[in-house]
Coordinates of C-alpha atoms and ligand atoms in Angstrom, one line a residue:
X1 CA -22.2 42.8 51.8
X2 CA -23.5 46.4 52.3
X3 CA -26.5 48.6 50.8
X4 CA -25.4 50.4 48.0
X5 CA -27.3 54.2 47.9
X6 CA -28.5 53.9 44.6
X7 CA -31.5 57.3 44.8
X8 CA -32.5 59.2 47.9
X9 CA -34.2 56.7 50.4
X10 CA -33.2 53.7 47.5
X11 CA -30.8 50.8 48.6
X12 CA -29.7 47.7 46.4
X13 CA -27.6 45.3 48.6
X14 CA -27.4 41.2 48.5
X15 CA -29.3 38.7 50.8
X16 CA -27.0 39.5 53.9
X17 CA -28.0 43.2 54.0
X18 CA -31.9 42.5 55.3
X19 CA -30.2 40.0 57.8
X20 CA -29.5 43.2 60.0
X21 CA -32.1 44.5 61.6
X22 CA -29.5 47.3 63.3
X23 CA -28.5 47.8 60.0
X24 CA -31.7 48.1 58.2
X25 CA -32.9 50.9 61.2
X26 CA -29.6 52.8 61.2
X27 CA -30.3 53.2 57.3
X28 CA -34.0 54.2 57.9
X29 CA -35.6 51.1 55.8
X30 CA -39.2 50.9 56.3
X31 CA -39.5 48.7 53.7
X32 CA -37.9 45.6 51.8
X33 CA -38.0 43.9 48.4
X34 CA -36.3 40.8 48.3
X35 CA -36.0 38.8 44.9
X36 CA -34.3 35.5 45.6
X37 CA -35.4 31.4 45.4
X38 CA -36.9 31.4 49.6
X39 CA -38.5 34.1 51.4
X40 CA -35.8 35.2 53.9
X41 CA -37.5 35.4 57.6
X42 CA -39.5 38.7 58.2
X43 CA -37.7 41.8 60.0
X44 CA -39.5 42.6 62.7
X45 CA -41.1 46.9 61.7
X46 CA -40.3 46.5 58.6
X47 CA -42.7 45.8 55.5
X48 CA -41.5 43.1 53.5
X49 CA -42.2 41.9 49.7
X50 CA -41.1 38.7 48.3
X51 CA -40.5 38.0 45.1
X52 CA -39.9 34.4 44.3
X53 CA -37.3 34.0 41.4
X54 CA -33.6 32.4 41.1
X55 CA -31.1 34.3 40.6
X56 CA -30.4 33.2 36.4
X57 CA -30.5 34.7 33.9
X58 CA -33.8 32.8 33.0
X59 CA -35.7 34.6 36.0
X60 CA -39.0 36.3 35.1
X61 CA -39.0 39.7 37.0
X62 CA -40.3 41.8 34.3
X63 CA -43.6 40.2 34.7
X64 CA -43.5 41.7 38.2
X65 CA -42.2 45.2 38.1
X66 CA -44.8 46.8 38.0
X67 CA -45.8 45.2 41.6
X68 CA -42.3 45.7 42.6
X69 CA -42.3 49.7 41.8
X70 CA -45.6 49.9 43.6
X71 CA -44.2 48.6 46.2
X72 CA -41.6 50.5 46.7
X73 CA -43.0 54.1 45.8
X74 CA -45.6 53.8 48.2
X75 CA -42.8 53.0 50.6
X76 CA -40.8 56.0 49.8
X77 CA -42.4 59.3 51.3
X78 CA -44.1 61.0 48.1
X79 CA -45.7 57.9 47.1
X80 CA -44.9 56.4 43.6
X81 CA -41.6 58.2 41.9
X82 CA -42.7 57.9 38.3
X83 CA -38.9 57.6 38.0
X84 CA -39.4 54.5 39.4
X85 CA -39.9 51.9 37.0
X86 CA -37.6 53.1 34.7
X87 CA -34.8 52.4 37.4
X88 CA -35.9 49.4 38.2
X89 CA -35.8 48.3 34.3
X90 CA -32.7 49.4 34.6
X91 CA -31.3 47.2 37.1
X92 CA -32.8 44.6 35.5
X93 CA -31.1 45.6 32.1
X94 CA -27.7 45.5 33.9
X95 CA -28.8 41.9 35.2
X96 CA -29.4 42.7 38.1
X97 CA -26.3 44.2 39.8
X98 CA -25.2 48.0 40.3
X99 CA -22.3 47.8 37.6
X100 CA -20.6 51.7 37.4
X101 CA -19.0 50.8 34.5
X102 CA -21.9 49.6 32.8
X103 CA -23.1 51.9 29.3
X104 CA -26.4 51.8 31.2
X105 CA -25.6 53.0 34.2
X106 CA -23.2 55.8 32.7
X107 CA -25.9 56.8 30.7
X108 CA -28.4 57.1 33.4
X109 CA -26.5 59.0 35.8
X110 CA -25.8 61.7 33.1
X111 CA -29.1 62.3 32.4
X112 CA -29.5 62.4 35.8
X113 CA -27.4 64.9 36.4
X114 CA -28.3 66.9 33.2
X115 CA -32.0 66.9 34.6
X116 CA -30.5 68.4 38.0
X117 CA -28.9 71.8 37.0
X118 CA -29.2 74.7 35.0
X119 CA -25.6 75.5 34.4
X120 CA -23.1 73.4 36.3
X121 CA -20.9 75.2 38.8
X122 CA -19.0 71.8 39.4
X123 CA -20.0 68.6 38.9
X124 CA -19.5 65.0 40.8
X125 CA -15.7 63.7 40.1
X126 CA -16.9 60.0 39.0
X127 CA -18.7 61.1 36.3
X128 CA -15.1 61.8 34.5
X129 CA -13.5 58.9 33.2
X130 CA -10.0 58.8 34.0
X131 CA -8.1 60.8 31.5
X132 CA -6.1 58.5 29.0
X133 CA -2.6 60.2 29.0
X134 CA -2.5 59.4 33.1
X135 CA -0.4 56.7 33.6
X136 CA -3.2 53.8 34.5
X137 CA -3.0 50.2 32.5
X138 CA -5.6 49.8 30.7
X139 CA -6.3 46.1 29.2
X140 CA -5.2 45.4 26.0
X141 CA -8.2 45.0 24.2
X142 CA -9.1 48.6 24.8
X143 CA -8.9 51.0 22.1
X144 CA -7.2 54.6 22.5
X145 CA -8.4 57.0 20.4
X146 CA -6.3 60.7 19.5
X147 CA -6.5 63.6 18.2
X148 CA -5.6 63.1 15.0
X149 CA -3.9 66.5 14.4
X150 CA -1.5 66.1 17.5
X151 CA -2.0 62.8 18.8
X152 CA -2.9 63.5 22.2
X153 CA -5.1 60.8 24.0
X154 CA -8.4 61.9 24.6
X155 CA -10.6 58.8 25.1
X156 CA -10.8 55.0 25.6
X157 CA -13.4 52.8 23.9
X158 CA -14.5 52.1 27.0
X159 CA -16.0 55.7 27.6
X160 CA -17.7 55.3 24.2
X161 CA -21.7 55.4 25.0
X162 CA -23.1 53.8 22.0
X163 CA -27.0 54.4 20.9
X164 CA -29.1 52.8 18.6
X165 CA -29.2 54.3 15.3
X166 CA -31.9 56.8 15.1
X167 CA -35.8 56.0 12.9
X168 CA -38.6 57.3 12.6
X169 CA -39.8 60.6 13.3
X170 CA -37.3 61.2 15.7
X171 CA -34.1 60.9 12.4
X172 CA -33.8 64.2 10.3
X173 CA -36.1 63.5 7.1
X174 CA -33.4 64.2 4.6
X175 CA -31.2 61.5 6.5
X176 CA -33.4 58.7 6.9
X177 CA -32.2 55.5 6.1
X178 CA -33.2 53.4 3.2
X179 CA -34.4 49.5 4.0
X180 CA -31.9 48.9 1.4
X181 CA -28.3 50.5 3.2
X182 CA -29.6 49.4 6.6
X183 CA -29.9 45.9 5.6
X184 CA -26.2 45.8 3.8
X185 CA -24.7 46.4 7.3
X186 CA -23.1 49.7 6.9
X187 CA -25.0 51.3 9.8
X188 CA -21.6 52.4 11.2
X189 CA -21.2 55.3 9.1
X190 CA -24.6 56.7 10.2
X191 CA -23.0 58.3 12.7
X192 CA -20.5 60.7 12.4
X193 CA -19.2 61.2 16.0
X194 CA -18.4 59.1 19.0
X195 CA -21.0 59.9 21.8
X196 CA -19.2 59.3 25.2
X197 CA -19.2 60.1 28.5
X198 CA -16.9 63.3 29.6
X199 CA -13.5 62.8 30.6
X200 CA -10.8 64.9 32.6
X201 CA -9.6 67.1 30.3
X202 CA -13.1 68.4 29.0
X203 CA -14.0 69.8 33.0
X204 CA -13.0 73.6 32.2
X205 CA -14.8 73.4 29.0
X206 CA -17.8 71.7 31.0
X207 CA -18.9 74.4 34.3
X208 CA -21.1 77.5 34.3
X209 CA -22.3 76.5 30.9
X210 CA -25.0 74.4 28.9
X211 CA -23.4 73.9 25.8
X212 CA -20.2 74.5 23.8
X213 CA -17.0 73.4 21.9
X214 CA -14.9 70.3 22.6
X215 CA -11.0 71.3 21.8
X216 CA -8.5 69.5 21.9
X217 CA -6.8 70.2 25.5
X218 CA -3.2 70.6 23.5
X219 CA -3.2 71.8 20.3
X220 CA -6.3 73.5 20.9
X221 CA -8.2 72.3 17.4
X222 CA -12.2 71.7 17.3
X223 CA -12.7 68.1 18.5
X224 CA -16.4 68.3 18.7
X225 CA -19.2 70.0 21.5
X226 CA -21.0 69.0 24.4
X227 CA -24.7 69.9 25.4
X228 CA -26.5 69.5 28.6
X229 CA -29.6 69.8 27.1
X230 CA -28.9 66.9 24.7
X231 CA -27.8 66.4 20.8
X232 CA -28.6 64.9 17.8
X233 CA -26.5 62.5 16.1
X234 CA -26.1 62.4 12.6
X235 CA -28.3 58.8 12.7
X236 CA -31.3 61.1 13.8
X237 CA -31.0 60.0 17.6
X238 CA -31.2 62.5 20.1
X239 CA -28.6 61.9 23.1
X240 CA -29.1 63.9 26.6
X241 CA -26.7 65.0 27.8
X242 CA -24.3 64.9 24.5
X243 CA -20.7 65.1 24.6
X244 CA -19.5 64.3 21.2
X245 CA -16.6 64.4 19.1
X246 CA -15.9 64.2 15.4
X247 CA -15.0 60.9 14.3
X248 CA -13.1 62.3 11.6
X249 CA -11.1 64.5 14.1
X250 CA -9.9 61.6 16.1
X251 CA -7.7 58.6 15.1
X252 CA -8.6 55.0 16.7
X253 CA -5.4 53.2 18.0
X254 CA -5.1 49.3 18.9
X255 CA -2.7 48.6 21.4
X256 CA -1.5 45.1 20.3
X257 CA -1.4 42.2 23.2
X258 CA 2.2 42.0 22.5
X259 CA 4.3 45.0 23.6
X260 CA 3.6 48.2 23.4
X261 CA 3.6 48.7 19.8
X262 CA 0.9 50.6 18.3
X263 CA -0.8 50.7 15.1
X264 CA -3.2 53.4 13.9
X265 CA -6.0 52.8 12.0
X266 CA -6.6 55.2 9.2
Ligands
ZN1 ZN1 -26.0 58.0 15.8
ZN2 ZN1 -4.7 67.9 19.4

């Protein structure tokens, strides 16, 4: 099991990884956090910190964040990162585990990103998802979604990064939602486009710019428009970086389990 980079100077790896000590210096680790049910035995030059949970879902390690992000900003040259916490709250969010393909993580890294640069010249290939119309099996409960003017694929549900529905002083006044329609479950229709994370076909449109159109990359038509700098949805929530398009531009196809027949949902 090896030490994932997750920041600058920031590993996440299993119990195995602070077994090393050749392993630990190579990286440069000054200093370790280890959550787990026993202490594992210290590594000689290298300050440790133990925190004593099982690893279930059940295990308290809000209650010690906090601790934990001390900890490790005063172990990272700079002292505390107020970024910090929030990452940790993150990994804890995901349960505890690195997942890529998690909303969360997606999320994260573009507002990452979108915090690094003024106007990208190119930007890191894994922040595209895979563009649909490549041949690449996708599982059947996926949904495809299409232009709906030419049908060309542009997105899978699974690049579909959903928010809460905007309240509060953040939603636009006139738009606010009423106890009333929020309570009968139509929420759905609050927002009118489908936030998600950029894929293939929208690179071109995406360097040496902050913001712009989303077109279709066949028959051209406006899909929708992307922003760096962030959006707001329809619901009132603001999304940084955005990259939405028009759910009434694009047509939502289920790929049945059996076959490759297709049915779109209009
Ligand atoms: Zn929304
Ligand atoms: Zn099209």
């Amino acid at each position: 099991g090896g030490m994932v980079p997750v920041l600058p100077g920031l590993y996440v790896g299993g119990a195995e990884s602070c077994s090393s000590p050749e392993a630990l210096s190579a990286a440069g680790v000054v200093a370790v956090l280890t959550v787990d049910a026993e202490e594992p035995p210290a590594v000689p030059g290298v300050r440790a910190m133990h925190v004593r949970a099982r690893d279930e879902p059940g295990a308290d390690l809000l209650s010690r964040l906090d601790e934990c992000a001390a900890f490790l900003g005063a172990a990272r040259a700079g002292g505390v990162n107020p970024g910090f916490q929030g990452q940790l709250k993150l990994y804890e969010a995901m349960g505890c585990a690195v997942d890529t393909s998690s909303v969360l993580y997606k999320r994260y890294r573009l507002e990452m990103l979108s915090e690094r640069f003024s106007e990208p010249q190119d930007l890191p290939r894994e922040v595209f998802a895979v563009d649909p119309t490549t041949i690449c099996q996708t599982s059947n409960t996926e949904v495809l979604y299409r232009c709906r003017k030419c049908r060309r694929a542009l997105f899978r549900s699974s690049s579909i990064l959903s928010h809460m529905e905007g309240i509060g002083p953040t939603a636009f006044a006139h738009k606010r939602i009423t106890d009333s329609a929020r309570l009968s479950g139509n929420s759905q229709e609050k927002c009118t486009s489908y936030f998600i994370e950029p894929v293939q076909w929208m690179e071109p449109a995406l360097l040496g710019v902050m913001e712009g159109q989303l077109l279709c990359p066949k028959c051209t038509s406006k899909l929708g428009s992307f922003s760096w700098r962030g959006d707001q949805c329809s619901c009132g929530r603001w999304v940084t970086p955005a990259f939405q398009l028009h759910k009434s531009r694009v047509d939502e196809v289920r790929t049945l389990p059996a076959g490759n027949f297709q049915t779109a949902k209009t």
